[in-house]
Amino acid sequence: MADTIENLLHEARRFPPSAEFAANAVATAELYERAGEDRLGFWADQARELLHWHTPFAHTLDWSNPPFAKWFADGELNVAFNCLDRHVLAGLGDRVAIHFEGEPGDSRAITYAELLVEVKKAANLLTALGVGAGDRVAIYLPMIPEAVVAMLACARIGAVHSVVFGGFSSDSLRSRIDDAAAKLVITADGGFRRGKVSPLKPAVDEALQDGAHTVEHVLVVRRGGNDVAWTTGRDLWWHDELAQVSDEHEAKPFPAENPLFILYTSGSTGKPKGILHTTGGYLTQAAYTHRNVFDLKPETDVYWCTADIGWITGHSYVVYGPLANGATQVLYEGTPDYPALGRWWDVVAKYGVTILYTAPTAVRSFMKQGRHIPEDRDLSSLRLLGSVGEPINPEAWIWYREVIGADTAPVVDTWWQTETGGIMISALPGVTTLKPGSAQVALPGIEVDIVAEDGASVGADEGGLLVITEPWPAMARGIWGDPDRFVSTYWEQFATQGWYFAGDGARRDKDNEIWLLGRVDDVMNVSGHRLSTAEIESALVSHPLTAEAAVVGAADETTGQAHVAFVIIKDSQVDAAAAEDAAEILRQHVAKQIGAIARPRQVFIVAELPKTRSGKIMRRLLRDVAEGREIGDTTTLADTQVMSIIASTMK
Ligand code: PRX
């Protein structure tokens, strides 16, 4: 990428909001003032204005047992009621909630009234299957409306969903089912991907084959039409079961701190952690950010977030934020380039999408394909563009604005995490003068800082660690089953100050605005998918060929980062052809163990790994090799020859 850190910080282009945009914008500068004067009062107002409370809360924040926050804890609400019933009761039942576009070209428009009926039936079905408040339900589905229905049905009855991305392997699915002790799995026969049916049910069967699990039933949505193996008594067809239940269902209130979902995410160790989110605070922040950051006008906008529901972006900005706000949105099943490049732009034109929220990796791959592809389509409906998942380089930001946004649409770069639940740092369109490449400022109500290791704020043009200094409504309430790990991962680094350590490096510029610089731990972002190098290393060493493995992240023009593995195999006398075979076997093995998204870009079979005298692998040197740079200082290596041996193997 041409954008080095130094170039980034000299990025001088600025984009103030147009007078017209500012005049009609949802968010105004008063939000900052109000939140600045009384932060908790500000959040209480948001919670009251944006949500329906069955029982109003009197107490905004209980921070008596940090880092375990309670927001609006004496209030009661029902998340599904907030996302559906109240809109229908307000006379908006005929508004389209979801324009579903299947990959084969099938489409369905689902109104709020229709979605409510489906969710009521699904809630009755879950109850009939013995799922009650607090029980966990694993959801392993493609991007189809039933995924939304399944999530909302859980929320409606107070059950806790754990959505597992459909690209994860049966092993990954199993470990998530076990960790959460899920009672039910909701899956599909298959989904469409690049013109073919990609089966899902076999992974569920494989995950459950040994019988030593907590799952009582598997509900199967028919989508792919592919044949599936069937376990009688355990497996049930979604459509058959739904046909037998009532479509009446009353949404009962639950306390605001009732769990809503667990979502597994990678940390710097091998085992993914189940991030726990609850209802009242989470929904408040999801709705508030969705409305203000995306300038949502629910009567006229057609919103499209391209994230899969298997990730946090899909939870907060496909399901909960947009539906709580009564938005009309597009849900698309497939990939951006099937059956042809430009499929996304056809979708934008077909539905008149006005707000698009996607990841920089997608923008960069569109740049590579050439501007003629979007330019051949009518994208004139687009008025606001969002970016999430990794830093967006100024070059991609400008291209996104110019080519997709007709040189007028504001681009908002939104920083947040699975753990934060909702957007934390972003410009507000209509208020902020935009700066390509920078996520800019904390949202009203959010307090962040960039600090040195000792906690001192860094000065202008200096880099440090990003911390969140005050609790926020959508913050994670813990790691499922492992409260100590929650404390040690996020709160120990700055325990004296009581700050949340995000794991990201950041820089403050002369205007006091924030530039995200990537993770400071072993967590990586490949095409917007969060994975840790440790997870991939443990998959590699689980193969009998492997003696030792080290994985590093290397910059990649399209995917942002890519995994590069260095592996010592047990039979050290292999020739080049055998090494190539071994490398391919290991790449496939990682895909099988974790999922295709984790398959390393390259696996290098090497004779040695660079280690310090105390035996620590020097990943910095491997990163130099992986990125084709001159190899850095090797003086602390136990054996200083190792790097030249590795470099020569690679030639
Ligand atoms: O490194 C940051 C990066 O993604 C990480 C969080 O990943 P995940 O929990 O999967 O959530 C991704 C979607 C919210 C962060 O620690 N990240 C996310 N958004 C940005 C970003 N890095 C830079 N700029 C962003 N806008």
mmCIF file of N, CA and C in Angstrom, residues 352-450:
data_model
loop_
_atom_site.group_PDB
_atom_site.id
_atom_site.type_symbol
_atom_site.label_atom_id
_atom_site.label_comp_id
_atom_site.label_asym_id
_atom_site.label_seq_id
_atom_site.Cartn_x
_atom_site.Cartn_y
_atom_site.Cartn_z
ATOM 1 N N GLY A 352 -32.467 0.869 -4.802
ATOM 2 C CA GLY A 352 -32.275 2.288 -4.508
ATOM 3 C C GLY A 352 -31.630 2.507 -3.154
ATOM 4 N N VAL A 353 -30.566 1.728 -2.889
ATOM 5 C CA VAL A 353 -29.891 1.822 -1.588
ATOM 6 C C VAL A 353 -29.354 3.242 -1.387
ATOM 7 N N THR A 354 -29.615 3.794 -0.202
ATOM 8 C CA THR A 354 -29.159 5.158 0.084
ATOM 9 C C THR A 354 -27.958 5.181 1.027
ATOM 10 N N ILE A 355 -27.851 4.160 1.894
ATOM 11 C CA ILE A 355 -26.767 4.105 2.875
ATOM 12 C C ILE A 355 -26.083 2.748 2.737
ATOM 13 N N LEU A 356 -24.781 2.765 2.536
ATOM 14 C CA LEU A 356 -24.044 1.507 2.375
ATOM 15 C C LEU A 356 -22.961 1.428 3.438
ATOM 16 N N TYR A 357 -22.897 0.279 4.116
ATOM 17 C CA TYR A 357 -21.916 0.091 5.199
ATOM 18 C C TYR A 357 -21.122 -1.162 4.889
ATOM 19 N N THR A 358 -19.827 -1.031 4.638
ATOM 20 C CA THR A 358 -19.029 -2.196 4.262
ATOM 21 C C THR A 358 -17.602 -2.066 4.779
ATOM 22 N N ALA A 359 -16.738 -2.996 4.371
ATOM 23 C CA ALA A 359 -15.377 -3.048 4.904
ATOM 24 C C ALA A 359 -14.356 -2.571 3.863
ATOM 25 N N PRO A 360 -13.245 -2.015 4.322
ATOM 26 C CA PRO A 360 -12.211 -1.538 3.399
ATOM 27 C C PRO A 360 -11.707 -2.616 2.438
ATOM 28 N N THR A 361 -11.676 -3.863 2.905
ATOM 29 C CA THR A 361 -11.178 -4.920 2.021
ATOM 30 C C THR A 361 -12.062 -5.031 0.770
ATOM 31 N N ALA A 362 -13.357 -4.843 0.937
ATOM 32 C CA ALA A 362 -14.264 -4.877 -0.220
ATOM 33 C C ALA A 362 -13.968 -3.687 -1.131
ATOM 34 N N VAL A 363 -13.804 -2.520 -0.524
ATOM 35 C CA VAL A 363 -13.533 -1.318 -1.332
ATOM 36 C C VAL A 363 -12.249 -1.525 -2.150
ATOM 37 N N ARG A 364 -11.220 -2.077 -1.504
ATOM 38 C CA ARG A 364 -9.957 -2.268 -2.228
ATOM 39 C C ARG A 364 -10.087 -3.284 -3.353
ATOM 40 N N SER A 365 -10.906 -4.323 -3.161
ATOM 41 C CA SER A 365 -11.037 -5.260 -4.276
ATOM 42 C C SER A 365 -11.838 -4.628 -5.417
ATOM 43 N N PHE A 366 -12.783 -3.745 -5.101
ATOM 44 C CA PHE A 366 -13.490 -3.035 -6.190
ATOM 45 C C PHE A 366 -12.540 -2.093 -6.931
ATOM 46 N N MET A 367 -11.629 -1.488 -6.198
ATOM 47 C CA MET A 367 -10.655 -0.598 -6.842
ATOM 48 C C MET A 367 -9.837 -1.366 -7.865
ATOM 49 N N LYS A 368 -9.444 -2.585 -7.468
ATOM 50 C CA LYS A 368 -8.635 -3.418 -8.362
ATOM 51 C C LYS A 368 -9.389 -3.776 -9.631
ATOM 52 N N GLN A 369 -10.705 -4.042 -9.478
ATOM 53 C CA GLN A 369 -11.497 -4.470 -10.634
ATOM 54 C C GLN A 369 -11.707 -3.323 -11.614
ATOM 55 N N GLY A 370 -11.587 -2.116 -11.139
ATOM 56 C CA GLY A 370 -11.700 -0.968 -12.040
ATOM 57 C C GLY A 370 -12.974 -0.189 -11.840
ATOM 58 N N ARG A 371 -12.860 1.130 -12.024
ATOM 59 C CA ARG A 371 -14.008 1.985 -11.737
ATOM 60 C C ARG A 371 -15.121 1.875 -12.774
ATOM 61 N N HIS A 372 -14.783 1.318 -13.947
ATOM 62 C CA HIS A 372 -15.832 1.210 -14.969
ATOM 63 C C HIS A 372 -16.992 0.329 -14.506
ATOM 64 N N ILE A 373 -16.704 -0.627 -13.606
ATOM 65 C CA ILE A 373 -17.785 -1.547 -13.197
ATOM 66 C C ILE A 373 -18.875 -0.810 -12.406
ATOM 67 N N PRO A 374 -18.528 -0.121 -11.320
ATOM 68 C CA PRO A 374 -19.593 0.671 -10.681
ATOM 69 C C PRO A 374 -20.085 1.817 -11.564
ATOM 70 N N GLU A 375 -19.213 2.392 -12.373
ATOM 71 C CA GLU A 375 -19.634 3.536 -13.191
ATOM 72 C C GLU A 375 -20.680 3.160 -14.243
ATOM 73 N N ASP A 376 -20.731 1.864 -14.575
ATOM 74 C CA ASP A 376 -21.751 1.405 -15.519
ATOM 75 C C ASP A 376 -23.130 1.273 -14.893
ATOM 76 N N ARG A 377 -23.212 1.396 -13.568
ATOM 77 C CA ARG A 377 -24.496 1.224 -12.890
ATOM 78 C C ARG A 377 -24.985 2.555 -12.354
ATOM 79 N N ASP A 378 -26.278 2.586 -12.053
ATOM 80 C CA ASP A 378 -26.855 3.805 -11.493
ATOM 81 C C ASP A 378 -26.758 3.745 -9.963
ATOM 82 N N LEU A 379 -25.792 4.467 -9.439
ATOM 83 C CA LEU A 379 -25.613 4.475 -7.983
ATOM 84 C C LEU A 379 -26.081 5.802 -7.384
ATOM 85 N N SER A 380 -26.910 6.527 -8.144
ATOM 86 C CA SER A 380 -27.242 7.886 -7.716
ATOM 87 C C SER A 380 -28.063 7.937 -6.420
ATOM 88 N N SER A 381 -28.632 6.779 -6.013
ATOM 89 C CA SER A 381 -29.402 6.793 -4.765
ATOM 90 C C SER A 381 -28.506 6.910 -3.530
ATOM 91 N N LEU A 382 -27.254 6.507 -3.647
ATOM 92 C CA LEU A 382 -26.379 6.479 -2.464
ATOM 93 C C LEU A 382 -26.093 7.878 -1.949
ATOM 94 N N ARG A 383 -26.285 8.080 -0.649
ATOM 95 C CA ARG A 383 -26.010 9.399 -0.078
ATOM 96 C C ARG A 383 -25.088 9.359 1.127
ATOM 97 N N LEU A 384 -24.795 8.147 1.640
ATOM 98 C CA LEU A 384 -23.891 8.038 2.782
ATOM 99 C C LEU A 384 -23.179 6.690 2.736
ATOM 100 N N LEU A 385 -21.872 6.708 3.016
ATOM 101 C CA LEU A 385 -21.088 5.479 2.958
ATOM 102 C C LEU A 385 -20.379 5.262 4.288
ATOM 103 N N GLY A 386 -20.351 4.012 4.732
ATOM 104 C CA GLY A 386 -19.675 3.701 5.990
ATOM 105 C C GLY A 386 -18.600 2.652 5.781
ATOM 106 N N SER A 387 -17.626 2.662 6.675
ATOM 107 C CA SER A 387 -16.524 1.707 6.607
ATOM 108 C C SER A 387 -16.274 1.144 7.995
ATOM 109 N N VAL A 388 -15.915 -0.132 8.057
ATOM 110 C CA VAL A 388 -15.687 -0.775 9.360
ATOM 111 C C VAL A 388 -14.764 -1.978 9.229
ATOM 112 N N GLY A 389 -14.056 -2.269 10.295
ATOM 113 C CA GLY A 389 -13.341 -3.542 10.401
ATOM 114 C C GLY A 389 -11.842 -3.414 10.431
ATOM 115 N N GLU A 390 -11.315 -2.409 9.798
ATOM 116 C CA GLU A 390 -9.868 -2.188 9.763
ATOM 117 C C GLU A 390 -9.663 -0.758 9.282
ATOM 118 N N PRO A 391 -8.435 -0.259 9.420
ATOM 119 C CA PRO A 391 -8.214 1.109 8.948
ATOM 120 C C PRO A 391 -8.499 1.197 7.445
ATOM 121 N N ILE A 392 -9.128 2.274 7.025
ATOM 122 C CA ILE A 392 -9.322 2.471 5.582
ATOM 123 C C ILE A 392 -8.256 3.464 5.120
ATOM 124 N N ASN A 393 -7.435 3.033 4.189
ATOM 125 C CA ASN A 393 -6.358 3.910 3.737
ATOM 126 C C ASN A 393 -6.947 5.054 2.913
ATOM 127 N N PRO A 394 -6.354 6.248 2.992
ATOM 128 C CA PRO A 394 -6.916 7.413 2.308
ATOM 129 C C PRO A 394 -7.216 7.177 0.831
ATOM 130 N N GLU A 395 -6.345 6.401 0.158
ATOM 131 C CA GLU A 395 -6.568 6.110 -1.254
ATOM 132 C C GLU A 395 -7.915 5.403 -1.464
ATOM 133 N N ALA A 396 -8.187 4.413 -0.621
ATOM 134 C CA ALA A 396 -9.453 3.672 -0.727
ATOM 135 C C ALA A 396 -10.633 4.561 -0.305
ATOM 136 N N TRP A 397 -10.407 5.365 0.717
ATOM 137 C CA TRP A 397 -11.452 6.287 1.203
ATOM 138 C C TRP A 397 -11.880 7.219 0.082
ATOM 139 N N ILE A 398 -10.894 7.809 -0.611
ATOM 140 C CA ILE A 398 -11.179 8.777 -1.675
ATOM 141 C C ILE A 398 -11.897 8.079 -2.841
ATOM 142 N N TRP A 399 -11.432 6.881 -3.154
ATOM 143 C CA TRP A 399 -12.052 6.131 -4.249
ATOM 144 C C TRP A 399 -13.512 5.819 -3.914
ATOM 145 N N TYR A 400 -13.731 5.401 -2.682
ATOM 146 C CA TYR A 400 -15.073 5.052 -2.205
ATOM 147 C C TYR A 400 -15.988 6.278 -2.371
ATOM 148 N N ARG A 401 -15.514 7.422 -1.919
ATOM 149 C CA ARG A 401 -16.320 8.637 -2.012
ATOM 150 C C ARG A 401 -16.556 9.050 -3.466
ATOM 151 N N GLU A 402 -15.468 9.027 -4.251
ATOM 152 C CA GLU A 402 -15.559 9.531 -5.632
ATOM 153 C C GLU A 402 -16.380 8.624 -6.541
ATOM 154 N N VAL A 403 -16.015 7.329 -6.499
ATOM 155 C CA VAL A 403 -16.580 6.422 -7.495
ATOM 156 C C VAL A 403 -17.935 5.872 -7.044
ATOM 157 N N ILE A 404 -18.047 5.532 -5.769
ATOM 158 C CA ILE A 404 -19.309 4.959 -5.285
ATOM 159 C C ILE A 404 -20.242 6.079 -4.814
ATOM 160 N N GLY A 405 -19.654 7.115 -4.238
ATOM 161 C CA GLY A 405 -20.467 8.178 -3.647
ATOM 162 C C GLY A 405 -20.573 9.428 -4.485
ATOM 163 N N ALA A 406 -20.311 9.344 -5.785
ATOM 164 C CA ALA A 406 -20.472 10.464 -6.724
ATOM 165 C C ALA A 406 -19.781 11.741 -6.223
ATOM 166 N N ASP A 407 -18.690 11.536 -5.486
ATOM 167 C CA ASP A 407 -17.901 12.659 -4.982
ATOM 168 C C ASP A 407 -18.671 13.562 -4.021
ATOM 169 N N THR A 408 -19.808 13.080 -3.557
ATOM 170 C CA THR A 408 -20.570 13.913 -2.620
ATOM 171 C C THR A 408 -20.908 13.180 -1.317
ATOM 172 N N ALA A 409 -21.055 11.860 -1.386
ATOM 173 C CA ALA A 409 -21.512 11.141 -0.189
ATOM 174 C C ALA A 409 -20.437 11.159 0.894
ATOM 175 N N PRO A 410 -20.785 11.556 2.113
ATOM 176 C CA PRO A 410 -19.822 11.472 3.207
ATOM 177 C C PRO A 410 -19.430 10.012 3.458
ATOM 178 N N VAL A 411 -18.158 9.798 3.797
ATOM 179 C CA VAL A 411 -17.697 8.467 4.186
ATOM 180 C C VAL A 411 -17.411 8.514 5.683
ATOM 181 N N VAL A 412 -18.103 7.681 6.463
ATOM 182 C CA VAL A 412 -17.810 7.621 7.890
ATOM 183 C C VAL A 412 -17.037 6.349 8.196
ATOM 184 N N ASP A 413 -15.872 6.530 8.799
ATOM 185 C CA ASP A 413 -15.039 5.400 9.192
ATOM 186 C C ASP A 413 -15.332 5.119 10.654
ATOM 187 N N THR A 414 -15.862 3.922 10.932
ATOM 188 C CA THR A 414 -16.361 3.619 12.275
ATOM 189 C C THR A 414 -15.459 2.615 12.967
ATOM 190 N N TRP A 415 -14.895 2.992 14.098
ATOM 191 C CA TRP A 415 -14.073 2.055 14.885
ATOM 192 C C TRP A 415 -14.878 1.488 16.039
ATOM 193 N N TRP A 416 -14.824 0.185 16.173
ATOM 194 C CA TRP A 416 -15.424 -0.487 17.331
ATOM 195 C C TRP A 416 -15.012 -1.939 17.306
ATOM 196 N N GLN A 417 -15.553 -2.755 18.186
ATOM 197 C CA GLN A 417 -15.138 -4.153 18.332
ATOM 198 C C GLN A 417 -16.316 -5.011 18.794
ATOM 199 N N THR A 418 -16.142 -6.329 18.670
ATOM 200 C CA THR A 418 -17.127 -7.256 19.227
ATOM 201 C C THR A 418 -17.399 -6.884 20.691
ATOM 202 N N GLU A 419 -16.347 -6.543 21.400
ATOM 203 C CA GLU A 419 -16.455 -6.257 22.833
ATOM 204 C C GLU A 419 -17.170 -4.936 23.120
ATOM 205 N N THR A 420 -17.073 -3.977 22.210
ATOM 206 C CA THR A 420 -17.711 -2.679 22.494
ATOM 207 C C THR A 420 -19.191 -2.709 22.132
ATOM 208 N N GLY A 421 -19.604 -3.691 21.329
ATOM 209 C CA GLY A 421 -21.021 -3.875 21.009
ATOM 210 C C GLY A 421 -21.566 -2.904 19.981
ATOM 211 N N GLY A 422 -21.083 -1.688 19.981
ATOM 212 C CA GLY A 422 -21.556 -0.671 19.042
ATOM 213 C C GLY A 422 -20.409 0.261 18.676
ATOM 214 N N ILE A 423 -20.683 1.138 17.719
ATOM 215 C CA ILE A 423 -19.666 2.080 17.232
ATOM 216 C C ILE A 423 -19.229 2.999 18.368
ATOM 217 N N MET A 424 -17.933 3.257 18.440
ATOM 218 C CA MET A 424 -17.344 4.078 19.508
ATOM 219 C C MET A 424 -16.697 5.340 18.953
ATOM 220 N N ILE A 425 -15.951 5.179 17.858
ATOM 221 C CA ILE A 425 -15.244 6.319 17.273
ATOM 222 C C ILE A 425 -15.724 6.464 15.836
ATOM 223 N N SER A 426 -16.189 7.650 15.497
ATOM 224 C CA SER A 426 -16.639 7.908 14.128
ATOM 225 C C SER A 426 -16.962 9.385 13.992
ATOM 226 N N ALA A 427 -16.836 9.860 12.781
ATOM 227 C CA ALA A 427 -17.356 11.184 12.475
ATOM 228 C C ALA A 427 -18.876 11.146 12.582
ATOM 229 N N LEU A 428 -19.492 12.313 12.762
ATOM 230 C CA LEU A 428 -20.941 12.410 12.607
ATOM 231 C C LEU A 428 -21.195 13.175 11.307
ATOM 232 N N PRO A 429 -21.855 12.530 10.345
ATOM 233 C CA PRO A 429 -22.044 13.206 9.059
ATOM 234 C C PRO A 429 -22.939 14.420 9.275
ATOM 235 N N GLY A 430 -22.635 15.488 8.623
ATOM 236 C CA GLY A 430 -23.432 16.694 8.838
ATOM 237 C C GLY A 430 -22.824 17.583 9.911
ATOM 238 N N VAL A 431 -21.920 17.010 10.719
ATOM 239 C CA VAL A 431 -21.274 17.812 11.762
ATOM 240 C C VAL A 431 -19.763 17.877 11.509
ATOM 241 N N THR A 432 -19.154 16.695 11.378
ATOM 242 C CA THR A 432 -17.690 16.601 11.312
ATOM 243 C C THR A 432 -17.153 16.917 9.906
ATOM 244 N N THR A 433 -16.061 17.648 9.860
ATOM 245 C CA THR A 433 -15.326 17.773 8.605
ATOM 246 C C THR A 433 -14.506 16.505 8.438
ATOM 247 N N LEU A 434 -14.756 15.778 7.355
ATOM 248 C CA LEU A 434 -14.178 14.444 7.217
ATOM 249 C C LEU A 434 -12.722 14.509 6.777
ATOM 250 N N LYS A 435 -11.985 13.509 7.267
ATOM 251 C CA LYS A 435 -10.552 13.433 7.048
ATOM 252 C C LYS A 435 -10.231 12.008 6.598
ATOM 253 N N PRO A 436 -9.935 11.785 5.331
ATOM 254 C CA PRO A 436 -9.733 10.424 4.836
ATOM 255 C C PRO A 436 -8.649 9.671 5.608
ATOM 256 N N GLY A 437 -8.972 8.472 6.066
ATOM 257 C CA GLY A 437 -7.988 7.635 6.741
ATOM 258 C C GLY A 437 -8.063 7.688 8.253
ATOM 259 N N SER A 438 -8.786 8.662 8.782
ATOM 260 C CA SER A 438 -8.869 8.805 10.236
ATOM 261 C C SER A 438 -10.290 8.489 10.697
ATOM 262 N N ALA A 439 -10.393 7.745 11.815
ATOM 263 C CA ALA A 439 -11.733 7.494 12.370
ATOM 264 C C ALA A 439 -12.215 8.712 13.154
ATOM 265 N N GLN A 440 -11.288 9.626 13.404
ATOM 266 C CA GLN A 440 -11.566 10.966 13.944
ATOM 267 C C GLN A 440 -11.869 11.059 15.432
ATOM 268 N N VAL A 441 -13.136 11.048 15.838
ATOM 269 C CA VAL A 441 -13.424 11.392 17.235
ATOM 270 C C VAL A 441 -14.375 10.393 17.897
ATOM 271 N N ALA A 442 -14.286 10.318 19.223
ATOM 272 C CA ALA A 442 -15.226 9.472 19.956
ATOM 273 C C ALA A 442 -16.630 10.049 19.787
ATOM 274 N N LEU A 443 -17.615 9.185 19.717
ATOM 275 C CA LEU A 443 -18.999 9.648 19.597
ATOM 276 C C LEU A 443 -19.428 10.346 20.883
ATOM 277 N N PRO A 444 -20.405 11.221 20.803
ATOM 278 C CA PRO A 444 -20.944 11.819 22.021
ATOM 279 C C PRO A 444 -21.351 10.708 22.998
ATOM 280 N N GLY A 445 -20.925 10.825 24.243
ATOM 281 C CA GLY A 445 -21.247 9.802 25.242
ATOM 282 C C GLY A 445 -20.130 8.797 25.463
ATOM 283 N N ILE A 446 -19.113 8.836 24.599
ATOM 284 C CA ILE A 446 -18.004 7.874 24.678
ATOM 285 C C ILE A 446 -16.724 8.631 25.009
ATOM 286 N N GLU A 447 -15.933 8.086 25.933
ATOM 287 C CA GLU A 447 -14.684 8.744 26.328
ATOM 288 C C GLU A 447 -13.505 7.832 26.032
ATOM 289 N N VAL A 448 -12.609 8.271 25.177
ATOM 290 C CA VAL A 448 -11.420 7.468 24.859
ATOM 291 C C VAL A 448 -10.169 8.312 25.032
ATOM 292 N N ASP A 449 -9.020 7.638 25.049
ATOM 293 C CA ASP A 449 -7.746 8.356 25.098
ATOM 294 C C ASP A 449 -6.704 7.504 24.382
ATOM 295 N N ILE A 450 -5.608 8.139 24.020
ATOM 296 C CA ILE A 450 -4.463 7.401 23.496
ATOM 297 C C ILE A 450 -3.337 7.641 24.486
#
